[in-house]
């Protein structure tokens, strides 16, 4: 975005609603007669919410706006049919779907006559679009991880969702837990919540028995509080004391039970410490 502005484009950044989803009327109203491109994440990397890409594409197309979708977090999690979705450009990456790092793809709709600029110049490989010898092992790795995801998805997602929902139910029973982002329009494996406990930042910073992604007011020094969680209307403390749990292909019920017990115990310890403090 900063790079586009540096090149002289004017960029409009739309804030989501408090559930993390884009309001389609606001999106439509933000398109100007000179708008050339809209870009939306299919699945958000922090809160896992799924945008209504088909509807957004339907807004873009009649107005001549090219529609780019970042689907890095979506492959293997939601069915993607670029034609049905009215998408012109879609970026993909292998390593978020159990594939190798360092390989991705850009889908370009053939019938939309998108004119792309090469990012690399040289030998003119791939019709001049990507000069340089291709890394065959990376390409095969990406193809294979997506093939596996395609065949596994139908059974994997309900299983992952079951585990995620179990965690969700255990945690949401604590009144200090505020789930971030819409729970309906959300990929199966994502859970993201903030803790309404003013004394929990040390605890969050020292969650060592499970692998979660967290920000705590003390670990971040207040500097790198999630812009996504703030865009949902959370203040810096709530956005700062957040935990993201991703349940994936290789998780087990035992691990989910362990994580739930562990987190509930930590939350209860924080609340108990707070209640012991003299008023
Ligand atoms: C990871 C990610 C990217 C970047 O992909 P890399 O292959 O790591 O460069 C882009 N967008 C989203 C939403 C992501 O989650």
Tab-separated table of N, CA, C and O and ligand atoms in Angstrom, residues 41 43 45 70 72-73 93 95-96 103, ligand 1:
chain	number	residue	atom	x	y	z
A	41	UNK	N	-8.562	-9.843	1.289
A	41	UNK	CA	-8.139	-11.165	1.761
A	41	UNK	C	-9.342	-12.094	1.801
A	41	UNK	O	-10.372	-11.731	2.374
A	43	UNK	N	-9.380	-15.055	3.424
A	43	UNK	CA	-9.380	-15.431	4.842
A	43	UNK	C	-8.336	-14.578	5.557
A	43	UNK	O	-7.191	-14.496	5.117
A	45	UNK	N	-5.564	-13.548	8.202
A	45	UNK	CA	-4.532	-14.365	8.832
A	45	UNK	C	-4.561	-14.341	10.354
A	45	UNK	O	-3.992	-15.211	10.991
A	70	UNK	N	-6.352	-12.147	-1.969
A	70	UNK	CA	-5.244	-12.813	-1.294
A	70	UNK	C	-5.810	-14.061	-0.626
A	70	UNK	O	-6.540	-13.976	0.352
A	72	UNK	N	-3.938	-16.642	0.531
A	72	UNK	CA	-2.846	-17.377	1.186
A	72	UNK	C	-3.347	-18.257	2.334
A	72	UNK	O	-2.840	-19.347	2.559
A	73	UNK	N	-4.354	-17.754	3.058
A	73	UNK	CA	-4.837	-18.477	4.238
A	73	UNK	C	-6.021	-19.390	3.914
A	73	UNK	O	-6.573	-20.009	4.822
A	93	UNK	N	-0.069	-19.250	-1.694
A	93	UNK	CA	1.252	-19.626	-1.204
A	93	UNK	C	1.183	-21.054	-0.682
A	93	UNK	O	0.131	-21.507	-0.237
A	95	UNK	N	3.219	-22.582	1.765
A	95	UNK	CA	3.623	-22.983	3.120
A	95	UNK	C	2.531	-22.809	4.173
A	95	UNK	O	2.675	-23.280	5.289
A	96	UNK	N	1.406	-22.173	3.830
A	96	UNK	CA	0.299	-22.099	4.791
A	96	UNK	C	-0.595	-23.329	4.671
A	96	UNK	O	-1.556	-23.476	5.410
A	103	UNK	N	7.506	-20.642	-2.279
A	103	UNK	CA	6.824	-20.858	-3.558
A	103	UNK	C	5.377	-20.397	-3.428
A	103	UNK	O	4.721	-20.642	-2.420
B	1	LIG	C1	1.405	-15.652	4.831
B	1	LIG	C2	0.551	-14.684	4.117
B	1	LIG	C3	1.045	-13.961	3.040
B	1	LIG	C4	2.484	-14.038	2.603
B	1	LIG	O1	2.798	-15.246	2.005
B	1	LIG	P1	4.343	-15.698	1.968
B	1	LIG	O2	4.382	-16.866	1.063
B	1	LIG	O3	4.720	-16.032	3.378
B	1	LIG	O4	5.111	-14.517	1.471
B	1	LIG	C5	0.210	-13.079	2.402
B	1	LIG	N1	-1.071	-12.930	2.790
B	1	LIG	C6	-1.598	-13.628	3.818
B	1	LIG	C7	-3.029	-13.428	4.202
B	1	LIG	C8	-0.807	-14.518	4.523
B	1	LIG	O5	-1.326	-15.203	5.549
